[in-house]
PDB file of C-alpha atoms in Angstrom:
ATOM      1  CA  UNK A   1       0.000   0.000   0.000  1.00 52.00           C
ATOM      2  CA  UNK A   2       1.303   3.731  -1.220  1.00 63.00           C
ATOM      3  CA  UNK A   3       2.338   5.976   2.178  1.00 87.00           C
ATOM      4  CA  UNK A   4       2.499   9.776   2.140  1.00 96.00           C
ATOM      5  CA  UNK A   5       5.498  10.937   3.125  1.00 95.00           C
ATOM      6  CA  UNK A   6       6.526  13.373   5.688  1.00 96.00           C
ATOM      7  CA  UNK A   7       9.267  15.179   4.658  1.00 98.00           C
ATOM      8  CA  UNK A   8      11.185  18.827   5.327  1.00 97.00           C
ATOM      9  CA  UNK A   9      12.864  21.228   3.543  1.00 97.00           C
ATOM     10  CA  UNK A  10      16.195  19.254   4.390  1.00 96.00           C
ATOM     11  CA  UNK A  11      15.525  16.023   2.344  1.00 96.00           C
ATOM     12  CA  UNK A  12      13.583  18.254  -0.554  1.00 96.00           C
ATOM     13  CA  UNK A  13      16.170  17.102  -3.355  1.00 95.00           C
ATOM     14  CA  UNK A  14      15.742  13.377  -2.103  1.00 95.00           C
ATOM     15  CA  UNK A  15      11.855  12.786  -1.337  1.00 95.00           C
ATOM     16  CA  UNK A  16      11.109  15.308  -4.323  1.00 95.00           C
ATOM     17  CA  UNK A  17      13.204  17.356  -6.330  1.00 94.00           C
ATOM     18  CA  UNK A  18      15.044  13.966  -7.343  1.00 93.00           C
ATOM     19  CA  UNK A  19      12.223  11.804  -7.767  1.00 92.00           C
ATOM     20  CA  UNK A  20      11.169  10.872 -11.591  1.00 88.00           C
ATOM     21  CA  UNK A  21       7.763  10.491 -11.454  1.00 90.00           C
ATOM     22  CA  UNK A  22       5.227  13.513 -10.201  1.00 93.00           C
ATOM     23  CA  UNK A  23       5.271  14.450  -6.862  1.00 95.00           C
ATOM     24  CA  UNK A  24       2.350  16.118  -4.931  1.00 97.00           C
ATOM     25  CA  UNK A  25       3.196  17.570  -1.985  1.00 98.00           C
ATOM     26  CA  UNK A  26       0.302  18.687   0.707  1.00 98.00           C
ATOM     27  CA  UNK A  27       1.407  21.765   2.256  1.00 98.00           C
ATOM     28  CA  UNK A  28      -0.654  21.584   5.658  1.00 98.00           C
ATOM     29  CA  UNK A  29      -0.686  21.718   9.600  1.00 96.00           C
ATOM     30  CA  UNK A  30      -1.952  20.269  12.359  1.00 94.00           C
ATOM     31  CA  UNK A  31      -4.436  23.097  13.621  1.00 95.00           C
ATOM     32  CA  UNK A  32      -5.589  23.540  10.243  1.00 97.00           C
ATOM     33  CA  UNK A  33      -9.069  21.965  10.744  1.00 97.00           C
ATOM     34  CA  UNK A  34      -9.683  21.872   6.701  1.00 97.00           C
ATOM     35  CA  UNK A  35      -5.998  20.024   6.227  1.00 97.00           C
ATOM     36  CA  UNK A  36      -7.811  17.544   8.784  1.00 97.00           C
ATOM     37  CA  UNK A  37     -10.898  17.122   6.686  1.00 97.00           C
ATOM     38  CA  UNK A  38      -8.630  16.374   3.761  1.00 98.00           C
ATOM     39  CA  UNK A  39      -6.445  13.909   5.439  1.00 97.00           C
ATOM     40  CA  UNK A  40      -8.818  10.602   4.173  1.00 97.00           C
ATOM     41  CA  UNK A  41      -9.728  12.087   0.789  1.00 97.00           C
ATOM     42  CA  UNK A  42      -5.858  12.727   0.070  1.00 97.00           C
ATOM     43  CA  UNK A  43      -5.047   9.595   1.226  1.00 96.00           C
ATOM     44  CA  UNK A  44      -8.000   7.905  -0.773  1.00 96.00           C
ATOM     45  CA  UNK A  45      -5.593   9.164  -3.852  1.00 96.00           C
ATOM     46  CA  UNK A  46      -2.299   7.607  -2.753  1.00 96.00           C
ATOM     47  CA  UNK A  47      -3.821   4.335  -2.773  1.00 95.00           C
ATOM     48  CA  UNK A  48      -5.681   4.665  -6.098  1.00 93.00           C
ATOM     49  CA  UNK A  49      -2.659   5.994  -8.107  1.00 91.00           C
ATOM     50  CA  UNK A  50      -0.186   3.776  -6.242  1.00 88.00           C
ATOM     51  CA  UNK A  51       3.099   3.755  -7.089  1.00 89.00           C
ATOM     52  CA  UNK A  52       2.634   5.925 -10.236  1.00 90.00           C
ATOM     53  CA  UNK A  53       2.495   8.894  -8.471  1.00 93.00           C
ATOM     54  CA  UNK A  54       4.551   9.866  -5.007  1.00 96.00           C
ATOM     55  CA  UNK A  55       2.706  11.296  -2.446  1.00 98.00           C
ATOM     56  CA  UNK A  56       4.246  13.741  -0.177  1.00 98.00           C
ATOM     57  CA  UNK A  57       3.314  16.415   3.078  1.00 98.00           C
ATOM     58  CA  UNK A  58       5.370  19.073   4.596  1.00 98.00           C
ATOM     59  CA  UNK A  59       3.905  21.061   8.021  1.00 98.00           C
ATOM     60  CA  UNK A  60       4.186  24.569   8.080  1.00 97.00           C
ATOM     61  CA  UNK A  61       4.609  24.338  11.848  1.00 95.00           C
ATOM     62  CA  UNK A  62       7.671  21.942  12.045  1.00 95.00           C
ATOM     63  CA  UNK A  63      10.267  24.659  10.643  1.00 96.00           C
ATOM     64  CA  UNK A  64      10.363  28.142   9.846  1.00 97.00           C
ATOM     65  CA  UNK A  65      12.143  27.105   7.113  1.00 97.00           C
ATOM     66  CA  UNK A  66       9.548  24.842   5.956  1.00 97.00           C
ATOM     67  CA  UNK A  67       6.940  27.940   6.377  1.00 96.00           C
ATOM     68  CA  UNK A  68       9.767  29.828   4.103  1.00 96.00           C
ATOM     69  CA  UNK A  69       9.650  27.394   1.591  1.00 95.00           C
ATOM     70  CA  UNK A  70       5.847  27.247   1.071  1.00 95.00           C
ATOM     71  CA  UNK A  71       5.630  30.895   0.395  1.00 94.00           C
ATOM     72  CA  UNK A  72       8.190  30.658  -2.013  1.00 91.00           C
ATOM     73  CA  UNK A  73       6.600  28.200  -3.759  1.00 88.00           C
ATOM     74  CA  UNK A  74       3.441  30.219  -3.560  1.00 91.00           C
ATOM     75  CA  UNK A  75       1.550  28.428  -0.892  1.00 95.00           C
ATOM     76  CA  UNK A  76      -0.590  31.284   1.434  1.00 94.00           C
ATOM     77  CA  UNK A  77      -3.513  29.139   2.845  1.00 96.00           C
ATOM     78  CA  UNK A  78      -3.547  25.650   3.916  1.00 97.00           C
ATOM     79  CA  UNK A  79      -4.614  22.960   2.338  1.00 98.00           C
ATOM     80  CA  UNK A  80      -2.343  23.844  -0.739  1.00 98.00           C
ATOM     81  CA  UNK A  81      -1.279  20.754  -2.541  1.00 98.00           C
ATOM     82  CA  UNK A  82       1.307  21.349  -5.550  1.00 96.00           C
ATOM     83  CA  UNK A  83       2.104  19.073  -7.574  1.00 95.00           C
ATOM     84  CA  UNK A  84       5.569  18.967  -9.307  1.00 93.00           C
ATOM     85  CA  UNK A  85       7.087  16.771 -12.435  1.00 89.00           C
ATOM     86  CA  UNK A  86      10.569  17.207 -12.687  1.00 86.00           C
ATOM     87  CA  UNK A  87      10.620  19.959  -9.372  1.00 89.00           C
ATOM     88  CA  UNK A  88       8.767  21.991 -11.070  1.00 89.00           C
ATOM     89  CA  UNK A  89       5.205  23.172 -10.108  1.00 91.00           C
ATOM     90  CA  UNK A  90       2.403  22.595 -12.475  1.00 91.00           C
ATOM     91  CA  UNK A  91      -0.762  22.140 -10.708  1.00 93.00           C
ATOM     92  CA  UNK A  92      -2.539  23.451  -6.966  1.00 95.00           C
ATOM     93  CA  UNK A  93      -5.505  22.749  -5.324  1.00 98.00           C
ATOM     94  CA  UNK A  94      -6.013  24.991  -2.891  1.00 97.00           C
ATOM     95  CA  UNK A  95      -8.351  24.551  -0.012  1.00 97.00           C
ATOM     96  CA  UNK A  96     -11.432  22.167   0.560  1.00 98.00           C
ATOM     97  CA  UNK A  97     -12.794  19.961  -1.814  1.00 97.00           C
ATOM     98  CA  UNK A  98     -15.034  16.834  -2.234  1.00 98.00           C
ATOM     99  CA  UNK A  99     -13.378  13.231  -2.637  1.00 97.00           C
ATOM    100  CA  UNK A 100     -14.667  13.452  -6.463  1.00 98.00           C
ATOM    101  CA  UNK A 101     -13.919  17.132  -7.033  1.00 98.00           C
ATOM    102  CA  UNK A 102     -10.324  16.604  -5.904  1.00 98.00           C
ATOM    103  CA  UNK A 103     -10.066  13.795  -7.875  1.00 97.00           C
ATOM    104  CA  UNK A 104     -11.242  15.090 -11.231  1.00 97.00           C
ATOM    105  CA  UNK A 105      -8.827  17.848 -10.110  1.00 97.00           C
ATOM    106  CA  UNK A 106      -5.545  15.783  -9.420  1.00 96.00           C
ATOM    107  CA  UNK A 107      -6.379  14.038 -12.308  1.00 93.00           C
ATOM    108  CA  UNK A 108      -6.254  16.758 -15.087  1.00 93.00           C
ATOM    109  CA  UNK A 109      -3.112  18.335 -13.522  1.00 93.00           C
ATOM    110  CA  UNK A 110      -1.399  14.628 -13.694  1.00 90.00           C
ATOM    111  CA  UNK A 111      -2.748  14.297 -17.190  1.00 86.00           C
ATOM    112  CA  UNK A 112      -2.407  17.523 -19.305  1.00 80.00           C
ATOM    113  CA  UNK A 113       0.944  18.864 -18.064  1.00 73.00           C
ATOM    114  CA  UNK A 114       3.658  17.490 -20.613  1.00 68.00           C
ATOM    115  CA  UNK A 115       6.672  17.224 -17.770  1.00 61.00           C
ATOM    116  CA  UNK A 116       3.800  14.437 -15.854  1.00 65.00           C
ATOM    117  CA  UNK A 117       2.907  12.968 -19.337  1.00 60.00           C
ATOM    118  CA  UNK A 118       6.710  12.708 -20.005  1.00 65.00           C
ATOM    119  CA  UNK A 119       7.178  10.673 -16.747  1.00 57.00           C
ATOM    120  CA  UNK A 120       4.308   8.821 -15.661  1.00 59.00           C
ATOM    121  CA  UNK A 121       2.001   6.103 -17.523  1.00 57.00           C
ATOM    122  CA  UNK A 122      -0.895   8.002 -16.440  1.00 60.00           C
ATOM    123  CA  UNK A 123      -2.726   8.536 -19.328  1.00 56.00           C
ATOM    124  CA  UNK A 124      -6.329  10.675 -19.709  1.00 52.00           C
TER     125      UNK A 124
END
């Protein structure tokens, strides 16, 4: 069964920045209430994509340098998941959203960016 990985702004290059296939990364924190609601429907989407797709988390709260990094990246409310191809951003989804809403969602970010069509079997 896929996991989600925790990971920090120290092991970015490993757990994403390196990695070949997409990446989405759920920038969150504990006494986010929403990121809470989330947690099962994000989830839900590691298992169905498996291990075409890596699924990642970083908390804002850990690190300021994790908090640092978000905004860089453009992240100013959480839930903001990002997902990269090649450590590059293509795709958020930003704030709540119903198991089949973030699906469809995921979905056409994974599917009609060419850096995720060039490496992942995903196909539309």
């Amino acid at each position: 069964m896929p996991s989600i990985f925790d990971i920090q702004v120290g092991n970015w290059n490993e757990e994403v920045a390196n990695e070949e296939k997409p990446v989405v990364v759920e920038f969150w924190h504990h006494k986010c209430p929403v990121c809470i609601q989330m947690k099962p429907i994000y989830k839900s989407q590691s298992e169905k994509y498996g291990n075409e797709v890596k699924f990642t988390r970083m908390n804002l709260l850990d690190s300021r340098e994790n908090r640092k990094f978000a905004i860089a990246n453009g992240v100013r409310s959480t839930p903001t998941f990002v997902v990269f191809c090649e450590d590059t951003p293509v795709g958020h989804i930003i704030g709540y959203r119903e198991p089949d809403k973030f699906d469809k969602e995921l979905n056409t970010i994974l599917t009609h960016i060419d850096s995720c069509l060039k490496s992942t079997p995903i196909k539309a």
